[in-house]
PDB file of C-alpha atoms in Angstrom:
ATOM      1  CA  MET A   1       0.017   0.033   0.039  1.00  0.00           C
ATOM      2  CA  SER A   2       3.042   2.280  -0.381  1.00  0.00           C
ATOM      3  CA  LYS A   3       1.480   4.007  -3.372  1.00  0.00           C
ATOM      4  CA  ILE A   4      -1.465   5.271  -1.205  1.00  0.00           C
ATOM      5  CA  ASP A   5      -1.274   8.654   0.174  1.00  0.00           C
ATOM      6  CA  ARG A   6      -3.564   8.476   3.211  1.00  0.00           C
ATOM      7  CA  ARG A   7      -5.470  11.553   4.425  1.00  0.00           C
ATOM      8  CA  GLY A   8      -7.861  11.027   7.400  1.00  0.00           C
ATOM      9  CA  VAL A   9     -10.405  13.664   7.787  1.00  0.00           C
ATOM     10  CA  VAL A  10     -12.067  13.673  11.123  1.00  0.00           C
ATOM     11  CA  GLY A  11     -12.634  17.298  12.081  1.00  0.00           C
ATOM     12  CA  GLY A  12     -15.555  18.345  14.144  1.00  0.00           C
ATOM     13  CA  ILE A  13     -18.066  20.552  12.296  1.00  0.00           C
ATOM     14  CA  ALA A  14     -20.558  22.824  14.042  1.00  0.00           C
ATOM     15  CA  ALA A  15     -24.033  21.529  13.296  1.00  0.00           C
ATOM     16  CA  ALA A  16     -26.605  20.267  15.809  1.00  0.00           C
ATOM     17  CA  GLY A  17     -30.046  18.797  15.974  1.00  0.00           C
ATOM     18  CA  VAL A  18     -31.961  16.506  13.607  1.00  0.00           C
ATOM     19  CA  LEU A  19     -31.891  17.227   9.956  1.00  0.00           C
ATOM     20  CA  GLY A  20     -35.601  17.277   9.243  1.00  0.00           C
ATOM     21  CA  GLY A  21     -36.969  15.401   6.319  1.00  0.00           C
ATOM     22  CA  LEU A  22     -33.691  13.415   5.613  1.00  0.00           C
ATOM     23  CA  GLY A  23     -33.943  10.686   8.091  1.00  0.00           C
ATOM     24  CA  LEU A  24     -30.685  11.709   9.624  1.00  0.00           C
ATOM     25  CA  ARG A  25     -29.880  10.868  13.198  1.00  0.00           C
ATOM     26  CA  SER A  26     -28.797  13.591  15.710  1.00  0.00           C
ATOM     27  CA  ALA A  27     -25.286  13.629  17.058  1.00  0.00           C
ATOM     28  CA  SER A  28     -26.601  12.358  20.474  1.00  0.00           C
ATOM     29  CA  ALA A  29     -28.210   9.377  18.921  1.00  0.00           C
ATOM     30  CA  ALA A  30     -24.992   7.598  18.038  1.00  0.00           C
ATOM     31  CA  ASP A  31     -21.273   8.236  17.631  1.00  0.00           C
ATOM     32  CA  PRO A  32     -20.328   9.404  14.124  1.00  0.00           C
ATOM     33  CA  VAL A  33     -19.845   6.595  11.663  1.00  0.00           C
ATOM     34  CA  THR A  34     -16.348   6.425  10.069  1.00  0.00           C
ATOM     35  CA  LEU A  35     -16.609   6.388   6.274  1.00  0.00           C
ATOM     36  CA  ARG A  36     -13.516   4.968   4.611  1.00  0.00           C
ATOM     37  CA  LEU A  37     -13.511   6.524   1.182  1.00  0.00           C
ATOM     38  CA  GLY A  38     -11.091   5.675  -1.563  1.00  0.00           C
ATOM     39  CA  TYR A  39     -10.735   8.507  -4.232  1.00  0.00           C
ATOM     40  CA  GLY A  40      -8.418   9.225  -7.077  1.00  0.00           C
ATOM     41  CA  GLY A  41      -6.457  12.012  -8.790  1.00  0.00           C
ATOM     42  CA  ALA A  42      -8.625  13.480 -11.436  1.00  0.00           C
ATOM     43  CA  ALA A  43     -12.105  15.210 -11.887  1.00  0.00           C
ATOM     44  CA  GLU A  44     -13.153  14.896  -8.308  1.00  0.00           C
ATOM     45  CA  GLU A  45     -13.009  18.396  -7.019  1.00  0.00           C
ATOM     46  CA  GLN A  46     -16.171  18.450  -5.048  1.00  0.00           C
ATOM     47  CA  VAL A  47     -15.048  15.640  -2.733  1.00  0.00           C
ATOM     48  CA  TRP A  48     -11.442  17.064  -2.635  1.00  0.00           C
ATOM     49  CA  LEU A  49     -13.063  20.216  -1.334  1.00  0.00           C
ATOM     50  CA  LEU A  50     -14.859  18.441   1.432  1.00  0.00           C
ATOM     51  CA  ILE A  51     -11.428  16.737   2.609  1.00  0.00           C
ATOM     52  CA  ALA A  52      -9.609  20.024   2.362  1.00  0.00           C
ATOM     53  CA  LYS A  53     -12.356  22.293   3.898  1.00  0.00           C
ATOM     54  CA  PRO A  54     -14.693  20.027   5.948  1.00  0.00           C
ATOM     55  CA  GLU A  55     -16.759  23.005   7.115  1.00  0.00           C
ATOM     56  CA  LEU A  56     -18.376  23.407   3.685  1.00  0.00           C
ATOM     57  CA  GLY A  57     -20.686  20.664   4.959  1.00  0.00           C
ATOM     58  CA  LYS A  58     -22.432  20.425   8.266  1.00  0.00           C
ATOM     59  CA  ASN A  59     -22.520  16.826   8.933  1.00  0.00           C
ATOM     60  CA  GLN A  60     -18.914  15.754   9.147  1.00  0.00           C
ATOM     61  CA  GLY A  61     -18.049  15.072  12.824  1.00  0.00           C
ATOM     62  CA  LYS A  62     -21.697  14.806  13.696  1.00  0.00           C
ATOM     63  CA  LEU A  63     -23.116  12.015  11.478  1.00  0.00           C
ATOM     64  CA  TYR A  64     -19.915  10.703   9.973  1.00  0.00           C
ATOM     65  CA  LYS A  65     -16.130  10.954  10.112  1.00  0.00           C
ATOM     66  CA  LEU A  66     -14.361  10.775   6.809  1.00  0.00           C
ATOM     67  CA  ASP A  67     -11.257   8.711   6.499  1.00  0.00           C
ATOM     68  CA  ALA A  68     -10.098   9.406   2.933  1.00  0.00           C
ATOM     69  CA  THR A  69      -7.403   7.505   1.115  1.00  0.00           C
ATOM     70  CA  ARG A  70      -5.956   8.639  -2.270  1.00  0.00           C
ATOM     71  CA  PHE A  71      -5.193   5.826  -4.715  1.00  0.00           C
ATOM     72  CA  GLN A  72      -2.790   6.534  -7.591  1.00  0.00           C
ATOM     73  CA  SER A  73      -4.389   3.824  -9.904  1.00  0.00           C
ATOM     74  CA  SER A  74      -8.096   2.671 -10.313  1.00  0.00           C
ATOM     75  CA  ASP A  75      -7.188  -0.991 -10.023  1.00  0.00           C
ATOM     76  CA  LYS A  76      -5.573  -0.543  -6.550  1.00  0.00           C
ATOM     77  CA  ARG A  77      -8.830   1.171  -5.272  1.00  0.00           C
ATOM     78  CA  ALA A  78     -11.014  -1.476  -6.979  1.00  0.00           C
ATOM     79  CA  GLN A  79      -8.943  -4.169  -5.189  1.00  0.00           C
ATOM     80  CA  ALA A  80      -9.360  -2.298  -1.803  1.00  0.00           C
ATOM     81  CA  PHE A  81     -13.194  -1.948  -2.376  1.00  0.00           C
ATOM     82  CA  GLU A  82     -13.524  -5.698  -3.164  1.00  0.00           C
ATOM     83  CA  ALA A  83     -11.533  -6.646  -0.150  1.00  0.00           C
ATOM     84  CA  ASP A  84     -13.593  -4.389   2.186  1.00  0.00           C
ATOM     85  CA  ALA A  85     -10.596  -2.157   2.888  1.00  0.00           C
ATOM     86  CA  ILE A  86     -12.704   0.976   2.081  1.00  0.00           C
ATOM     87  CA  ASP A  87     -16.444   1.331   2.399  1.00  0.00           C
ATOM     88  CA  LEU A  88     -16.923   3.936  -0.551  1.00  0.00           C
ATOM     89  CA  SER A  89     -15.171   4.083  -3.836  1.00  0.00           C
ATOM     90  CA  GLU A  90     -15.016   7.262  -5.923  1.00  0.00           C
ATOM     91  CA  GLY A  91     -13.886   6.423  -9.336  1.00  0.00           C
ATOM     92  CA  SER A  92     -14.749   5.498 -12.994  1.00  0.00           C
ATOM     93  CA  ALA A  93     -18.413   4.500 -13.825  1.00  0.00           C
ATOM     94  CA  THR A  94     -17.070   2.282 -16.368  1.00  0.00           C
ATOM     95  CA  GLY A  95     -15.092   0.336 -13.788  1.00  0.00           C
ATOM     96  CA  VAL A  96     -18.293  -0.022 -11.641  1.00  0.00           C
ATOM     97  CA  LEU A  97     -20.207  -1.342 -14.572  1.00  0.00           C
ATOM     98  CA  PHE A  98     -17.486  -3.762 -15.450  1.00  0.00           C
ATOM     99  CA  ALA A  99     -17.134  -5.010 -11.803  1.00  0.00           C
ATOM    100  CA  ALA A 100     -20.999  -5.222 -11.296  1.00  0.00           C
ATOM    101  CA  ALA A 101     -21.273  -7.424 -14.465  1.00  0.00           C
ATOM    102  CA  GLU A 102     -18.579  -9.724 -12.919  1.00  0.00           C
ATOM    103  CA  GLY A 103     -20.578 -10.075  -9.601  1.00  0.00           C
ATOM    104  CA  VAL A 104     -19.115  -7.301  -7.476  1.00  0.00           C
ATOM    105  CA  ASN A 105     -22.008  -6.255  -5.302  1.00  0.00           C
ATOM    106  CA  SER A 106     -22.206  -2.456  -5.310  1.00  0.00           C
ATOM    107  CA  LYS A 107     -24.636   0.504  -5.653  1.00  0.00           C
ATOM    108  CA  ILE A 108     -23.814   3.820  -7.485  1.00  0.00           C
ATOM    109  CA  ILE A 109     -25.129   6.500  -5.149  1.00  0.00           C
ATOM    110  CA  CYS A 110     -23.887   9.671  -6.564  1.00  0.00           C
ATOM    111  CA  SER A 111     -22.573  11.352  -9.863  1.00  0.00           C
ATOM    112  CA  ILE A 112     -19.549  13.551  -9.507  1.00  0.00           C
ATOM    113  CA  THR A 113     -18.586  14.276 -13.118  1.00  0.00           C
ATOM    114  CA  LYS A 114     -19.698  13.426 -16.529  1.00  0.00           C
ATOM    115  CA  GLU A 115     -18.089  13.062 -19.811  1.00  0.00           C
ATOM    116  CA  SER A 116     -20.184  15.534 -21.994  1.00  0.00           C
ATOM    117  CA  LYS A 117     -19.909  17.744 -24.891  1.00  0.00           C
ATOM    118  CA  ARG A 118     -21.119  20.344 -22.444  1.00  0.00           C
ATOM    119  CA  GLY A 119     -17.680  20.513 -20.837  1.00  0.00           C
ATOM    120  CA  PHE A 120     -14.110  19.158 -21.150  1.00  0.00           C
ATOM    121  CA  SER A 121     -13.580  15.743 -22.474  1.00  0.00           C
ATOM    122  CA  THR A 122     -10.546  13.538 -21.427  1.00  0.00           C
ATOM    123  CA  ALA A 123      -8.179  13.616 -24.361  1.00  0.00           C
ATOM    124  CA  PHE A 124      -5.215  11.560 -25.752  1.00  0.00           C
ATOM    125  CA  TYR A 125      -2.170  13.570 -26.643  1.00  0.00           C
ATOM    126  CA  VAL A 126       1.250  13.024 -28.445  1.00  0.00           C
ATOM    127  CA  PRO A 127       4.291  15.148 -28.529  1.00  0.00           C
ATOM    128  CA  ASP A 128       4.143  17.851 -31.177  1.00  0.00           C
ATOM    129  CA  GLU A 129       7.045  16.173 -33.061  1.00  0.00           C
ATOM    130  CA  SER A 130       5.445  12.774 -33.104  1.00  0.00           C
ATOM    131  CA  PRO A 131       4.646  11.226 -36.524  1.00  0.00           C
ATOM    132  CA  ILE A 132       1.251  10.286 -35.182  1.00  0.00           C
ATOM    133  CA  LYS A 133      -1.430  12.554 -36.736  1.00  0.00           C
ATOM    134  CA  SER A 134      -4.544  10.562 -36.347  1.00  0.00           C
ATOM    135  CA  VAL A 135      -6.048   7.489 -34.714  1.00  0.00           C
ATOM    136  CA  PRO A 136      -4.970   4.932 -37.424  1.00  0.00           C
ATOM    137  CA  ASP A 137      -1.371   6.160 -36.786  1.00  0.00           C
ATOM    138  CA  ILE A 138      -1.551   4.716 -33.251  1.00  0.00           C
ATOM    139  CA  LYS A 139      -1.359   1.150 -34.467  1.00  0.00           C
ATOM    140  CA  GLY A 140       1.853  -0.511 -33.124  1.00  0.00           C
ATOM    141  CA  LYS A 141       2.459   2.313 -30.722  1.00  0.00           C
ATOM    142  CA  ILE A 142       2.641   2.389 -26.831  1.00  0.00           C
ATOM    143  CA  VAL A 143      -0.438   4.028 -25.222  1.00  0.00           C
ATOM    144  CA  GLY A 144      -0.591   5.053 -21.526  1.00  0.00           C
ATOM    145  CA  ILE A 145      -3.849   4.830 -19.778  1.00  0.00           C
ATOM    146  CA  ASN A 146      -4.420   4.816 -16.062  1.00  0.00           C
ATOM    147  CA  GLY A 147      -5.520   1.094 -15.909  1.00  0.00           C
ATOM    148  CA  PHE A 148      -7.163  -1.774 -17.656  1.00  0.00           C
ATOM    149  CA  SER A 149     -10.935  -2.104 -17.659  1.00  0.00           C
ATOM    150  CA  THR A 150     -11.260   1.581 -16.981  1.00  0.00           C
ATOM    151  CA  ALA A 151     -13.026   4.449 -18.979  1.00  0.00           C
ATOM    152  CA  GLY A 152      -9.660   5.250 -20.627  1.00  0.00           C
ATOM    153  CA  HIS A 153      -9.342   1.749 -21.845  1.00  0.00           C
ATOM    154  CA  LEU A 154     -12.869   1.824 -23.263  1.00  0.00           C
ATOM    155  CA  TRP A 155     -12.282   5.273 -25.095  1.00  0.00           C
ATOM    156  CA  LEU A 156      -9.042   4.003 -26.584  1.00  0.00           C
ATOM    157  CA  LYS A 157     -10.747   0.838 -27.837  1.00  0.00           C
ATOM    158  CA  ALA A 158     -13.730   2.715 -29.165  1.00  0.00           C
ATOM    159  CA  ALA A 159     -11.590   5.128 -31.175  1.00  0.00           C
ATOM    160  CA  LEU A 160      -9.403   2.274 -32.672  1.00  0.00           C
ATOM    161  CA  GLU A 161     -12.519   0.395 -33.608  1.00  0.00           C
ATOM    162  CA  LYS A 162     -13.830   3.265 -35.657  1.00  0.00           C
ATOM    163  CA  HIS A 163     -10.854   2.614 -37.905  1.00  0.00           C
ATOM    164  CA  ASN A 164     -11.144  -1.372 -37.858  1.00  0.00           C
ATOM    165  CA  LEU A 165      -8.457  -1.628 -35.372  1.00  0.00           C
ATOM    166  CA  SER A 166      -8.559  -3.022 -31.915  1.00  0.00           C
ATOM    167  CA  ASP A 167      -6.629  -2.658 -28.407  1.00  0.00           C
ATOM    168  CA  LYS A 168      -4.542  -5.575 -29.649  1.00  0.00           C
ATOM    169  CA  ASP A 169      -3.102  -3.341 -32.272  1.00  0.00           C
ATOM    170  CA  VAL A 170      -1.404  -1.243 -29.626  1.00  0.00           C
ATOM    171  CA  THR A 171       0.644  -1.875 -26.489  1.00  0.00           C
ATOM    172  CA  ILE A 172      -1.211  -0.648 -23.488  1.00  0.00           C
ATOM    173  CA  THR A 173       0.819   0.518 -20.417  1.00  0.00           C
ATOM    174  CA  PRO A 174      -0.856   1.505 -17.181  1.00  0.00           C
ATOM    175  CA  VAL A 175       0.427   4.819 -15.994  1.00  0.00           C
ATOM    176  CA  PRO A 176      -0.952   6.952 -13.025  1.00  0.00           C
ATOM    177  CA  PHE A 177      -2.240  10.330 -14.185  1.00  0.00           C
ATOM    178  CA  PRO A 178       0.393  12.293 -12.127  1.00  0.00           C
ATOM    179  CA  ALA A 179       3.214  10.353 -13.942  1.00  0.00           C
ATOM    180  CA  MET A 180       1.780  10.460 -17.570  1.00  0.00           C
ATOM    181  CA  GLN A 181       3.257  13.729 -18.647  1.00  0.00           C
ATOM    182  CA  GLU A 182       6.804  12.568 -17.655  1.00  0.00           C
ATOM    183  CA  ALA A 183       6.222   9.096 -19.429  1.00  0.00           C
ATOM    184  CA  LEU A 184       5.217  11.078 -22.524  1.00  0.00           C
ATOM    185  CA  ARG A 185       8.202  13.295 -22.366  1.00  0.00           C
ATOM    186  CA  ALA A 186      10.662  10.424 -21.640  1.00  0.00           C
ATOM    187  CA  GLY A 187       9.430   8.567 -24.553  1.00  0.00           C
ATOM    188  CA  LYS A 188       8.144   5.613 -22.460  1.00  0.00           C
ATOM    189  CA  ILE A 189       4.676   5.992 -24.179  1.00  0.00           C
ATOM    190  CA  ASP A 190       3.825   7.325 -27.617  1.00  0.00           C
ATOM    191  CA  VAL A 191       0.295   8.437 -26.637  1.00  0.00           C
ATOM    192  CA  GLY A 192      -1.015   9.457 -23.181  1.00  0.00           C
ATOM    193  CA  GLU A 193      -4.475   9.805 -21.635  1.00  0.00           C
ATOM    194  CA  PHE A 194      -4.918  13.243 -19.842  1.00  0.00           C
ATOM    195  CA  PRO A 195      -7.989  14.150 -17.805  1.00  0.00           C
ATOM    196  CA  GLN A 196      -8.270  17.468 -16.079  1.00  0.00           C
ATOM    197  CA  PRO A 197      -6.270  19.080 -14.346  1.00  0.00           C
ATOM    198  CA  PHE A 198      -3.394  17.167 -16.031  1.00  0.00           C
ATOM    199  CA  ALA A 199      -4.390  18.154 -19.581  1.00  0.00           C
ATOM    200  CA  ALA A 200      -4.394  21.872 -18.808  1.00  0.00           C
ATOM    201  CA  LEU A 201      -0.933  21.467 -17.280  1.00  0.00           C
ATOM    202  CA  LEU A 202       0.385  19.401 -20.223  1.00  0.00           C
ATOM    203  CA  GLU A 203      -0.840  22.084 -22.695  1.00  0.00           C
ATOM    204  CA  LYS A 204       0.847  24.751 -20.631  1.00  0.00           C
ATOM    205  CA  GLN A 205       4.131  23.033 -20.046  1.00  0.00           C
ATOM    206  CA  ALA A 206       4.794  20.931 -23.321  1.00  0.00           C
ATOM    207  CA  LYS A 207       4.277  21.222 -27.102  1.00  0.00           C
ATOM    208  CA  VAL A 208       1.717  18.548 -27.698  1.00  0.00           C
ATOM    209  CA  ARG A 209      -1.083  17.613 -30.108  1.00  0.00           C
ATOM    210  CA  LYS A 210      -4.588  16.201 -29.281  1.00  0.00           C
ATOM    211  CA  ILE A 211      -5.300  13.067 -31.346  1.00  0.00           C
ATOM    212  CA  PHE A 212      -8.744  12.300 -30.042  1.00  0.00           C
ATOM    213  CA  ASP A 213     -10.971  12.568 -26.951  1.00  0.00           C
ATOM    214  CA  ALA A 214     -13.606  10.582 -25.093  1.00  0.00           C
ATOM    215  CA  LYS A 215     -16.318  11.711 -27.296  1.00  0.00           C
ATOM    216  CA  TYR A 216     -14.533  10.691 -30.631  1.00  0.00           C
ATOM    217  CA  GLY A 217     -15.579   7.063 -30.252  1.00  0.00           C
ATOM    218  CA  ILE A 218     -18.568   7.419 -27.904  1.00  0.00           C
ATOM    219  CA  PRO A 219     -20.585  10.419 -28.870  1.00  0.00           C
ATOM    220  CA  PHE A 220     -23.307  10.312 -26.044  1.00  0.00           C
ATOM    221  CA  ASP A 221     -22.957  11.686 -22.545  1.00  0.00           C
ATOM    222  CA  GLU A 222     -21.467   9.223 -19.979  1.00  0.00           C
ATOM    223  CA  GLU A 223     -21.070   9.110 -16.239  1.00  0.00           C
ATOM    224  CA  LEU A 224     -17.432   9.705 -15.544  1.00  0.00           C
ATOM    225  CA  ILE A 225     -16.689   9.748 -11.741  1.00  0.00           C
ATOM    226  CA  VAL A 226     -19.221   8.102  -9.398  1.00  0.00           C
ATOM    227  CA  ILE A 227     -19.344   7.267  -5.835  1.00  0.00           C
ATOM    228  CA  ALA A 228     -20.250   3.637  -5.127  1.00  0.00           C
ATOM    229  CA  GLY A 229     -20.806   1.562  -1.996  1.00  0.00           C
ATOM    230  CA  LYS A 230     -21.869  -1.926  -0.994  1.00  0.00           C
ATOM    231  CA  ASP A 231     -25.624  -2.327  -0.333  1.00  0.00           C
ATOM    232  CA  ALA A 232     -25.290  -3.782   3.064  1.00  0.00           C
ATOM    233  CA  PHE A 233     -22.989  -1.085   4.347  1.00  0.00           C
ATOM    234  CA  LEU A 234     -25.116   1.605   2.917  1.00  0.00           C
ATOM    235  CA  LYS A 235     -28.216   0.316   4.475  1.00  0.00           C
ATOM    236  CA  LYS A 236     -26.660  -0.303   7.729  1.00  0.00           C
ATOM    237  CA  ASN A 237     -25.425   3.421   7.831  1.00  0.00           C
ATOM    238  CA  ALA A 238     -28.015   5.176   5.807  1.00  0.00           C
ATOM    239  CA  GLY A 239     -28.056   8.249   8.078  1.00  0.00           C
ATOM    240  CA  ALA A 240     -24.336   8.766   7.748  1.00  0.00           C
ATOM    241  CA  ILE A 241     -24.397   8.146   4.001  1.00  0.00           C
ATOM    242  CA  ARG A 242     -27.147  10.715   3.486  1.00  0.00           C
ATOM    243  CA  GLY A 243     -25.240  13.164   5.592  1.00  0.00           C
ATOM    244  CA  PHE A 244     -21.961  12.677   3.674  1.00  0.00           C
ATOM    245  CA  LEU A 245     -23.877  13.057   0.335  1.00  0.00           C
ATOM    246  CA  GLU A 246     -25.577  16.227   1.657  1.00  0.00           C
ATOM    247  CA  ASP A 247     -22.106  17.651   2.360  1.00  0.00           C
ATOM    248  CA  VAL A 248     -20.983  16.679  -1.101  1.00  0.00           C
ATOM    249  CA  LYS A 249     -23.852  18.549  -2.398  1.00  0.00           C
ATOM    250  CA  ALA A 250     -22.936  21.654  -0.482  1.00  0.00           C
ATOM    251  CA  ALA A 251     -19.241  21.281  -1.718  1.00  0.00           C
ATOM    252  CA  THR A 252     -20.594  20.871  -5.323  1.00  0.00           C
ATOM    253  CA  ASP A 253     -22.831  24.044  -4.982  1.00  0.00           C
ATOM    254  CA  PHE A 254     -19.888  25.925  -3.647  1.00  0.00           C
ATOM    255  CA  TYR A 255     -17.463  24.771  -6.466  1.00  0.00           C
ATOM    256  CA  LEU A 256     -20.010  25.578  -9.206  1.00  0.00           C
ATOM    257  CA  ALA A 257     -20.768  28.988  -7.748  1.00  0.00           C
ATOM    258  CA  LYS A 258     -17.133  29.963  -7.051  1.00  0.00           C
ATOM    259  CA  PRO A 259     -14.993  27.763  -9.129  1.00  0.00           C
ATOM    260  CA  LYS A 260     -11.748  29.940  -8.880  1.00  0.00           C
ATOM    261  CA  GLU A 261     -12.009  30.319  -5.053  1.00  0.00           C
ATOM    262  CA  ALA A 262     -12.610  26.567  -4.702  1.00  0.00           C
ATOM    263  CA  ARG A 263      -9.826  25.603  -6.870  1.00  0.00           C
ATOM    264  CA  GLN A 264      -7.437  27.967  -4.774  1.00  0.00           C
ATOM    265  CA  ILE A 265      -8.581  26.201  -1.703  1.00  0.00           C
ATOM    266  CA  LEU A 266      -7.393  22.935  -3.317  1.00  0.00           C
ATOM    267  CA  ILE A 267      -4.001  24.503  -4.233  1.00  0.00           C
ATOM    268  CA  ASP A 268      -3.644  25.793  -0.833  1.00  0.00           C
ATOM    269  CA  ALA A 269      -4.377  22.434   0.683  1.00  0.00           C
ATOM    270  CA  LYS A 270      -1.875  20.717  -1.716  1.00  0.00           C
ATOM    271  CA  MET A 271      -4.842  18.540  -2.887  1.00  0.00           C
ATOM    272  CA  VAL A 272      -3.906  19.729  -6.321  1.00  0.00           C
ATOM    273  CA  ARG A 273      -0.288  20.421  -7.282  1.00  0.00           C
ATOM    274  CA  VAL A 274      -0.972  22.649 -10.486  1.00  0.00           C
ATOM    275  CA  SER A 275       0.085  26.250 -10.738  1.00  0.00           C
ATOM    276  CA  PRO A 276      -2.733  28.608 -10.331  1.00  0.00           C
ATOM    277  CA  ASP A 277      -2.291  30.198 -13.740  1.00  0.00           C
ATOM    278  CA  VAL A 278      -3.160  26.827 -15.271  1.00  0.00           C
ATOM    279  CA  TYR A 279      -5.610  25.372 -12.736  1.00  0.00           C
ATOM    280  CA  LEU A 280      -7.832  28.387 -11.942  1.00  0.00           C
ATOM    281  CA  THR A 281      -8.863  28.942 -15.589  1.00  0.00           C
ATOM    282  CA  MET A 282      -8.907  25.522 -16.923  1.00  0.00           C
ATOM    283  CA  ASN A 283     -11.663  24.044 -19.080  1.00  0.00           C
ATOM    284  CA  ASP A 284     -13.749  21.753 -16.682  1.00  0.00           C
ATOM    285  CA  TYR A 285     -15.857  18.746 -17.008  1.00  0.00           C
ATOM    286  CA  TYR A 286     -19.750  18.971 -16.668  1.00  0.00           C
ATOM    287  CA  ARG A 287     -20.920  18.449 -13.241  1.00  0.00           C
ATOM    288  CA  ASP A 288     -24.646  17.940 -12.512  1.00  0.00           C
ATOM    289  CA  PRO A 289     -25.588  19.996  -9.399  1.00  0.00           C
ATOM    290  CA  SER A 290     -28.201  17.314  -8.262  1.00  0.00           C
ATOM    291  CA  LEU A 291     -25.586  14.651  -8.152  1.00  0.00           C
ATOM    292  CA  LYS A 292     -28.123  12.244  -9.541  1.00  0.00           C
ATOM    293  CA  PRO A 293     -26.585   9.330 -11.606  1.00  0.00           C
ATOM    294  CA  ASP A 294     -27.965   9.042 -15.129  1.00  0.00           C
ATOM    295  CA  ALA A 295     -29.305   5.473 -15.367  1.00  0.00           C
ATOM    296  CA  GLU A 296     -30.093   5.938 -19.024  1.00  0.00           C
ATOM    297  CA  ALA A 297     -26.574   6.980 -19.757  1.00  0.00           C
ATOM    298  CA  LEU A 298     -25.226   4.080 -17.863  1.00  0.00           C
ATOM    299  CA  ALA A 299     -27.484   1.712 -19.888  1.00  0.00           C
ATOM    300  CA  LYS A 300     -26.098   3.198 -23.022  1.00  0.00           C
ATOM    301  CA  MET A 301     -22.630   2.871 -21.734  1.00  0.00           C
ATOM    302  CA  GLN A 302     -23.186  -0.798 -20.887  1.00  0.00           C
ATOM    303  CA  GLU A 303     -24.652  -1.460 -24.286  1.00  0.00           C
ATOM    304  CA  PHE A 304     -21.527   0.001 -25.973  1.00  0.00           C
ATOM    305  CA  GLN A 305     -19.156  -1.891 -23.787  1.00  0.00           C
ATOM    306  CA  ILE A 306     -20.844  -5.113 -24.561  1.00  0.00           C
ATOM    307  CA  LYS A 307     -20.877  -4.411 -28.328  1.00  0.00           C
ATOM    308  CA  ALA A 308     -17.159  -3.519 -28.152  1.00  0.00           C
ATOM    309  CA  GLY A 309     -16.342  -6.881 -26.360  1.00  0.00           C
ATOM    310  CA  PHE A 310     -15.215  -4.960 -23.347  1.00  0.00           C
ATOM    311  CA  GLN A 311     -17.791  -6.296 -21.041  1.00  0.00           C
ATOM    312  CA  LYS A 312     -18.958  -9.893 -21.526  1.00  0.00           C
ATOM    313  CA  LYS A 313     -21.938  -9.853 -19.293  1.00  0.00           C
ATOM    314  CA  SER A 314     -24.725  -7.399 -18.429  1.00  0.00           C
ATOM    315  CA  ALA A 315     -25.213  -5.831 -15.068  1.00  0.00           C
ATOM    316  CA  ASP A 316     -28.895  -4.843 -13.841  1.00  0.00           C
ATOM    317  CA  ILE A 317     -28.705  -1.046 -14.219  1.00  0.00           C
ATOM    318  CA  LYS A 318     -31.848  -0.562 -12.215  1.00  0.00           C
ATOM    319  CA  ALA A 319     -30.514  -2.546  -9.411  1.00  0.00           C
ATOM    320  CA  LEU A 320     -27.089  -0.846  -9.691  1.00  0.00           C
ATOM    321  CA  VAL A 321     -28.284   2.740  -9.247  1.00  0.00           C
ATOM    322  CA  ASP A 322     -29.710   3.924  -5.917  1.00  0.00           C
ATOM    323  CA  THR A 323     -30.516   7.566  -5.601  1.00  0.00           C
ATOM    324  CA  SER A 324     -32.391   7.132  -2.247  1.00  0.00           C
ATOM    325  CA  TYR A 325     -29.472   8.632  -0.338  1.00  0.00           C
ATOM    326  CA  LEU A 326     -29.466  11.944  -2.047  1.00  0.00           C
ATOM    327  CA  SER A 327     -31.490  14.821  -0.856  1.00  0.00           C
ATOM    328  CA  LYS A 328     -34.947  15.174  -2.415  1.00  0.00           C
TER     329      LYS A 328
END
């Protein structure tokens, strides 16, 4: 577990009494429930804010304590979730779909970011001097993505299949997002996957060319980052989960209303190590303020994954999505 940067957040927050209408317990009813959250390094600003500035919500320290662990790769986070080393996993919706189809029991309870033409779309870049000019030129090259069976893997596969190629026509190398730019610069990979804020930093610091983005092969809106938990844990700790998601909603509202101020908080807290001139003005993903997962989009994603051979079995989307923990 040496690749994990552990940040426990257990600060007491001033908020008393029963939160009417949400079925949340008062602080006197029970001790706060510790929620072990596994999170990643891209497109998760609202939850990073809640870690960096707990007072944005009113339930932390009352209904729950947040024990947040940052994972450098999605596969390590997935392994921790399956092993019950974390209670909640914040990560790729594609990964959750794939895991659910393989029998991992989980529920998607919250949408954090979406891949949409309404905002930034994760992109694949090459150095400006690269002979790669378009997707067909990727054949035989080394492509860096953040892990197998991830959204990046699917976007790469979908882009290649538009040109009658497959992911077997390239060499895929898992690279953590924070290390992707250096891997591209050093020639360890020929093409790299860059979400925000890493794409903005790359474009600022290096001469690069975008070859394609997530919407190239998959033209419809997708769920990108979601929060998932196991049904038994969610039901047992329903009040704490509702309190946590209420605080995520408050952090989302703050981020959408004051994006520059919110991003500066993340820089100051060293949650994001990107220079202000890049991060404060970057083109961002679309974030639904309701936090409600889009079941229709998930069904389309699954259909596409099965058609592409990325997913062998179908998950029950209706059973996978549970919006009951979100504020009405």
